[in-house]
Coordinates of C-alpha atoms in Angstrom, one line a residue:
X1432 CA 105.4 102.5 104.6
X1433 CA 106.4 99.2 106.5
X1434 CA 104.6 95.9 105.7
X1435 CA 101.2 97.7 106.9
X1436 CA 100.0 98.0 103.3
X1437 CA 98.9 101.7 104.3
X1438 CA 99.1 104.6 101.8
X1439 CA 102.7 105.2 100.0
X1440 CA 101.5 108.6 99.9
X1441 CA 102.4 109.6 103.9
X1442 CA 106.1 109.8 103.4
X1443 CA 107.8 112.5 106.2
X1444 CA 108.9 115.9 104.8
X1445 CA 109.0 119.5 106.3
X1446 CA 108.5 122.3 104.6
X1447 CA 110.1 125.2 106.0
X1448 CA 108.7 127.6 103.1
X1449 CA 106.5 130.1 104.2
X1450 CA 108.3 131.4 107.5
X1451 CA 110.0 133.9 108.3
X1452 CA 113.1 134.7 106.3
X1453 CA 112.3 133.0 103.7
X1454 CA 109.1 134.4 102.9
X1455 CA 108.3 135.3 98.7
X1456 CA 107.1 139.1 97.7
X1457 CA 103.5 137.5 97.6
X1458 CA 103.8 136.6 100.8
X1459 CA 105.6 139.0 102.9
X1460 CA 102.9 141.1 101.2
X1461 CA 100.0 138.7 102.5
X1462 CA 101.6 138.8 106.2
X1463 CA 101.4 142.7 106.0
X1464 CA 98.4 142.8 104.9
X1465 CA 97.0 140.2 107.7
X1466 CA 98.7 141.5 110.0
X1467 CA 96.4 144.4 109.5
X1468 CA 93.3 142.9 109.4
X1469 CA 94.0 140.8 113.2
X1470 CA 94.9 143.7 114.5
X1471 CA 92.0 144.3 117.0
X1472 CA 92.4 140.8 118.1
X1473 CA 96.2 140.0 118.7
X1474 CA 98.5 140.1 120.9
X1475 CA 102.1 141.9 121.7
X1476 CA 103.7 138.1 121.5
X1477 CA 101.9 137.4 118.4
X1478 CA 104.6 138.3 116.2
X1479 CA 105.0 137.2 112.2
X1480 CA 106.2 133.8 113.0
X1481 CA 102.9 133.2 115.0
X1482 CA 100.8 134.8 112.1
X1483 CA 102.5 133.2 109.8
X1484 CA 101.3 129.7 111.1
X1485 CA 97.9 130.5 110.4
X1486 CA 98.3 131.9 106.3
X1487 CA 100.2 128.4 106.0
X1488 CA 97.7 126.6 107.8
X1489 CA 95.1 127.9 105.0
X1490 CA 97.9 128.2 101.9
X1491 CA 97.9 131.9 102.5
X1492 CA 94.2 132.4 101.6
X1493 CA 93.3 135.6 104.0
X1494 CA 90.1 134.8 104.9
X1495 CA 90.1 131.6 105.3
X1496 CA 93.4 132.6 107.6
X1497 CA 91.2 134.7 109.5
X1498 CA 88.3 133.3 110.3
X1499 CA 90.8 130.1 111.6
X1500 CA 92.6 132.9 113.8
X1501 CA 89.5 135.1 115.0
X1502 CA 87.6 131.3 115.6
X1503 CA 90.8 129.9 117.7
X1504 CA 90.9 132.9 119.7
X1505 CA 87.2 132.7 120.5
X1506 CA 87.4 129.1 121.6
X1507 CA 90.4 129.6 123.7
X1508 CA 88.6 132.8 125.9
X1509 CA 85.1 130.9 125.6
X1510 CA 87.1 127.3 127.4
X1511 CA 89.7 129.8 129.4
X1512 CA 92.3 128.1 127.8
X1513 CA 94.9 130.5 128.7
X1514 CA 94.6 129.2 132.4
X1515 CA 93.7 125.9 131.9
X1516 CA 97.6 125.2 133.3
X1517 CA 96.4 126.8 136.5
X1518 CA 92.3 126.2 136.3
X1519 CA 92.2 122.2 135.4
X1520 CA 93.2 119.5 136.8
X1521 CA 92.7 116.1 135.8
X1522 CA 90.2 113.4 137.3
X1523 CA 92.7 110.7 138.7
X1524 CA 91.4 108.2 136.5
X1525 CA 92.4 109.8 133.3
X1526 CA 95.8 110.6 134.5
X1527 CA 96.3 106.5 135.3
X1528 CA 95.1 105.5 132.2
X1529 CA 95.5 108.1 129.4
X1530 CA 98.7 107.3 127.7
X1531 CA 101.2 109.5 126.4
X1532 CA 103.9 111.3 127.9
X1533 CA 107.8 113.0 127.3
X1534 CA 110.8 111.1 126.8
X1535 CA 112.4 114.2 126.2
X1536 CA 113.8 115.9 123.5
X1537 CA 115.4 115.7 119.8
X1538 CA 118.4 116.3 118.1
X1539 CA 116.8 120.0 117.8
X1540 CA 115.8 120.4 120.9
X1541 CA 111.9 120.0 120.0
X1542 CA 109.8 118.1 122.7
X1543 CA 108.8 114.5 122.2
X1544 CA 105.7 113.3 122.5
X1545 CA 105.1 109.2 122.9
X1546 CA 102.2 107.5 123.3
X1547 CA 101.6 103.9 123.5
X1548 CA 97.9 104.2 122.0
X1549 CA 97.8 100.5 121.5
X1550 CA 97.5 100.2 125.0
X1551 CA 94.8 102.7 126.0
X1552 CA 91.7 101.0 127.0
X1553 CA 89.6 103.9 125.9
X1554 CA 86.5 102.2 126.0
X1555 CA 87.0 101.3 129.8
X1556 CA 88.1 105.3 130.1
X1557 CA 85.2 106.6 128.8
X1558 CA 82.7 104.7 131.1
X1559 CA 84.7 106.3 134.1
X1560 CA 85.6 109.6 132.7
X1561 CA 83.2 112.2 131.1
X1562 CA 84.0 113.2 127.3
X1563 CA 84.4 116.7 128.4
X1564 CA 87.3 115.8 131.0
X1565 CA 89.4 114.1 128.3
X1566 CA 89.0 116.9 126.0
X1567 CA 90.2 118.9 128.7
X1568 CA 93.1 116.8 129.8
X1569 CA 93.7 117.0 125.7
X1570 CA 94.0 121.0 126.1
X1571 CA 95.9 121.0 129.1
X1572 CA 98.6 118.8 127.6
X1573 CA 98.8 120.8 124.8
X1574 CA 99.1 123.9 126.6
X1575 CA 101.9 122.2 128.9
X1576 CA 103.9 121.4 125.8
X1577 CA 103.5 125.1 124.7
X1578 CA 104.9 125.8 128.1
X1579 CA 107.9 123.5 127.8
X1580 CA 108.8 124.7 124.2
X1581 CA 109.1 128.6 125.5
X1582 CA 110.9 127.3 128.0
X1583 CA 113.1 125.5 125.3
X1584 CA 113.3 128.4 123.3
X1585 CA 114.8 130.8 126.1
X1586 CA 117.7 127.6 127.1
X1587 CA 118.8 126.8 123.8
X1588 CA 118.5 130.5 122.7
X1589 CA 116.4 129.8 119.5
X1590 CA 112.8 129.1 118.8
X1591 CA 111.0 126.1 119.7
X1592 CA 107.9 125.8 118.7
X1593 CA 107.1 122.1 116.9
X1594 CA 107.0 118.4 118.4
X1595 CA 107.8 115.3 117.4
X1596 CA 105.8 112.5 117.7
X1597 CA 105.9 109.0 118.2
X1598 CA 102.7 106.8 117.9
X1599 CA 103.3 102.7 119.0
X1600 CA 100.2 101.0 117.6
X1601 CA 101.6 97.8 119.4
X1602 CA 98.3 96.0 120.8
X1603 CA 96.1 97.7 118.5
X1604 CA 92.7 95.4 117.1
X1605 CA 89.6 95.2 116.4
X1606 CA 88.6 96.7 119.8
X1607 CA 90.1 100.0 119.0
X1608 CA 87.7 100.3 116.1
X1609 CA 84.4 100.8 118.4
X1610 CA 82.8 104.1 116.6
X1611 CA 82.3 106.4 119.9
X1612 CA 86.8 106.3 120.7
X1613 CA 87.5 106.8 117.1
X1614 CA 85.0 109.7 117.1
X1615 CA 86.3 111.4 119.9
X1616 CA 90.4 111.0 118.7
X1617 CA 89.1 112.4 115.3
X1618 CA 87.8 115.2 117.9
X1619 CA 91.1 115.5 119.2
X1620 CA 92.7 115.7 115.9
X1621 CA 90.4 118.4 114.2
X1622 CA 91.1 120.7 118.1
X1623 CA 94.8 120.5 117.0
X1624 CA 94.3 121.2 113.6
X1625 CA 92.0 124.3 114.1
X1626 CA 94.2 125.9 116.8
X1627 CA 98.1 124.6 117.1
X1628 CA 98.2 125.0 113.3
X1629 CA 101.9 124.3 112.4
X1630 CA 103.1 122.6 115.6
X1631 CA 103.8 119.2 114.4
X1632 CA 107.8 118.6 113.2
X1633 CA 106.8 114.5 112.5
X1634 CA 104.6 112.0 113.9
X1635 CA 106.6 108.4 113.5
X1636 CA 103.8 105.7 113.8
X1637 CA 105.5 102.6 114.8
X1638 CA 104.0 98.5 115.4
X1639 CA 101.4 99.5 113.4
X1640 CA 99.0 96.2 112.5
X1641 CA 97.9 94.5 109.5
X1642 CA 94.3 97.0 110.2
X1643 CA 95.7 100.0 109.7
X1644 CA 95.0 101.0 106.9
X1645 CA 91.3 100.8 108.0
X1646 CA 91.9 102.7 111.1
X1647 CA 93.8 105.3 108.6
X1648 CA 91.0 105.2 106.7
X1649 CA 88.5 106.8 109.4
X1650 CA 91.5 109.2 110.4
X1651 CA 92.2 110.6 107.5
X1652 CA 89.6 113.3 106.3
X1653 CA 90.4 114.9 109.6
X1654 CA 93.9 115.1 109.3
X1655 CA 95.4 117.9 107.1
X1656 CA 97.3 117.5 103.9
X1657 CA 100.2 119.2 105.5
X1658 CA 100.3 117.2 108.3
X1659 CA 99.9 113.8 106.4
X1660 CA 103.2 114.8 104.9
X1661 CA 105.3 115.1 108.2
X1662 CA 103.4 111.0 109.0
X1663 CA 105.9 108.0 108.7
X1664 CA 104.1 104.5 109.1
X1665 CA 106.3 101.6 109.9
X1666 CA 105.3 98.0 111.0
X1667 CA 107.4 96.2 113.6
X1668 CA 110.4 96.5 112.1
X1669 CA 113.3 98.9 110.5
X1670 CA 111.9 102.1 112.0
X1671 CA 114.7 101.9 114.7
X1672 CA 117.4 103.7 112.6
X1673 CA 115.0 106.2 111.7
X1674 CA 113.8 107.1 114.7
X1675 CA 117.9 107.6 116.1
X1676 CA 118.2 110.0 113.0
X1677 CA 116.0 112.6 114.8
X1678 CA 116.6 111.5 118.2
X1679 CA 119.7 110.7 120.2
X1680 CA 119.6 107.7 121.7
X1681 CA 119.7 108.7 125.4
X1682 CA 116.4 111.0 124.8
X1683 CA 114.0 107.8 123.2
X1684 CA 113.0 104.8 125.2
X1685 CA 115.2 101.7 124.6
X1686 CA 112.1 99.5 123.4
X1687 CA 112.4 102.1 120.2
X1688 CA 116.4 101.6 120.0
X1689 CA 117.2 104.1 122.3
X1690 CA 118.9 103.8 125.7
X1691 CA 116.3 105.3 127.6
X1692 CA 114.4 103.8 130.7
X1693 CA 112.2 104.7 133.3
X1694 CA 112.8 104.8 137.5
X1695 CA 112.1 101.3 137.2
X1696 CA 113.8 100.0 134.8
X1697 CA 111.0 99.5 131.8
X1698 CA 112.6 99.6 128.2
X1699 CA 109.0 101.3 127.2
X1700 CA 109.4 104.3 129.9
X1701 CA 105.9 103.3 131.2
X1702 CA 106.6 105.9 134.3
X1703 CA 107.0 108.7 131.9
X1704 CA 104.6 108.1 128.7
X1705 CA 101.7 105.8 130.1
X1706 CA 100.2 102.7 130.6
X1707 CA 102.5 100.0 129.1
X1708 CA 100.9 96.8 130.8

């Protein structure tokens, strides 16, 4: 866990149990049997894979399954999230100064995701943006992604459908801790939780600070036990090496021991994932 003094229990793993081909009696029987009971509701490209992400996402319980489906589907008709891509487009403000961003992809071909959330002023984003814009701009990045990974899928002729994720906590203090940001990132988590279930390959949280454990501390009931799994914490140092394990070195920003940069030259690949002043 780094010299952050944060949980040893987040330690990266994937599980690739419960998908397709490697599915036990009990639970190719579960998918046939869900498959039957979603049936008014899906779609022709929701196939097993796609099912299957929701009966993991609630440890094969069907009900609980679902009524995490049936509600996902709901929200994403009620907020037209199926054209948000076409519909939505953010207020200039949020897309200066919301970070996060691609610096392409990993050794499997899965999108990255960085974000330098130490240096998001969110407070100062929130007096000029409304809440319901950013949750918006949330959607319609997550959507994008979905868009790249099909697009992934059909070049590399295999399925893409997770993301990695790399979080630099670089800058992060006290100021990050004011109640109304942390309550709407804990929004943004529990959106991704209750409708991408299954999306996330790792998240590698790097720089994080001596308070992290308290800002972990206010995360944490929203963030699932299978996703707490696939979260590596390191502090400033030693998380180099890991991070060239899963990516090559020309895909991740040379400030994380890649060899990437932006137009301009910047080590961090401001251009591409953010604000990095």
């Amino acid at each position: 866990m780094g010299d952050t003094g944060a949980q040893a229990e987040v330690l990266p793993t994937t599980d690739d149990s419960g998908v397709v081909g490697t599915l036990t009696v009990e639970q190719q029987s579960a998918l046939n049997t869900f498959r039957d009971k979603v049936k008014d509701v899906i779609r022709p490209e929701h196939d097993d894979r796609f099912l299957l992400k929701w009966l993991k996402a609630r440890k094969f319980d069907l009900n609980k399954s679902e009524e995490m489906l049936r509600n996902s589907l709901s929200w994403r008709e009620k907020n037209n999230v199926d054209t948000i891509l076409e519909d939505f487009e953010s207020p200039e403000v949020i897309k200066k100064y919301f970070t996060g961003g691609t610096s392409g992809f990993d050794k499997e071909g899965c999108p990255i995701w960085v974000d330098p959330l130490g240096r998001l002023d969110f407070k100062g984003l929130c007096a000029c943006a409304r809440k319901i814009d950013l949750i918006k701009h949330k959607v319609y990045r997550l959507e994008l992604y979905t868009k790249i990974m099909k697009e992934q899928s059909k070049k590399l002729g295999k399925v893409i459908d997770r993301e990695t994720i790399i979080y630099d906590m670089e800058k992060v203090g006290m100021r990050h801790l004011w109640k109304p940001g942390i309550d709407t990132f804990n929004q943004f988590v529990t959106l991704v939780e209750d409708n991408y279930p299954e999306r996330l390959k790792f998240i590698f949280i790097v720089n994080a600070p001596k308070i992290f454990p308290v800002i972990w501390k206010l995360v944490r009931p929203f963030v699932a036990e299978e996703t707490r799994k696939k979260i590596k914490v390191f502090g400033t140092t030693n998380y180099k090496d890991t991070l060239l394990e899963h990516i090559d070195a020309d895909q991740l920003p040379a400030a994380y021991g890649g060899t990437l940069v932006d137009k301009f030259g910047d080590p961090r690949c401001g251009d591409m994932v953010g604000n990095t002043v």
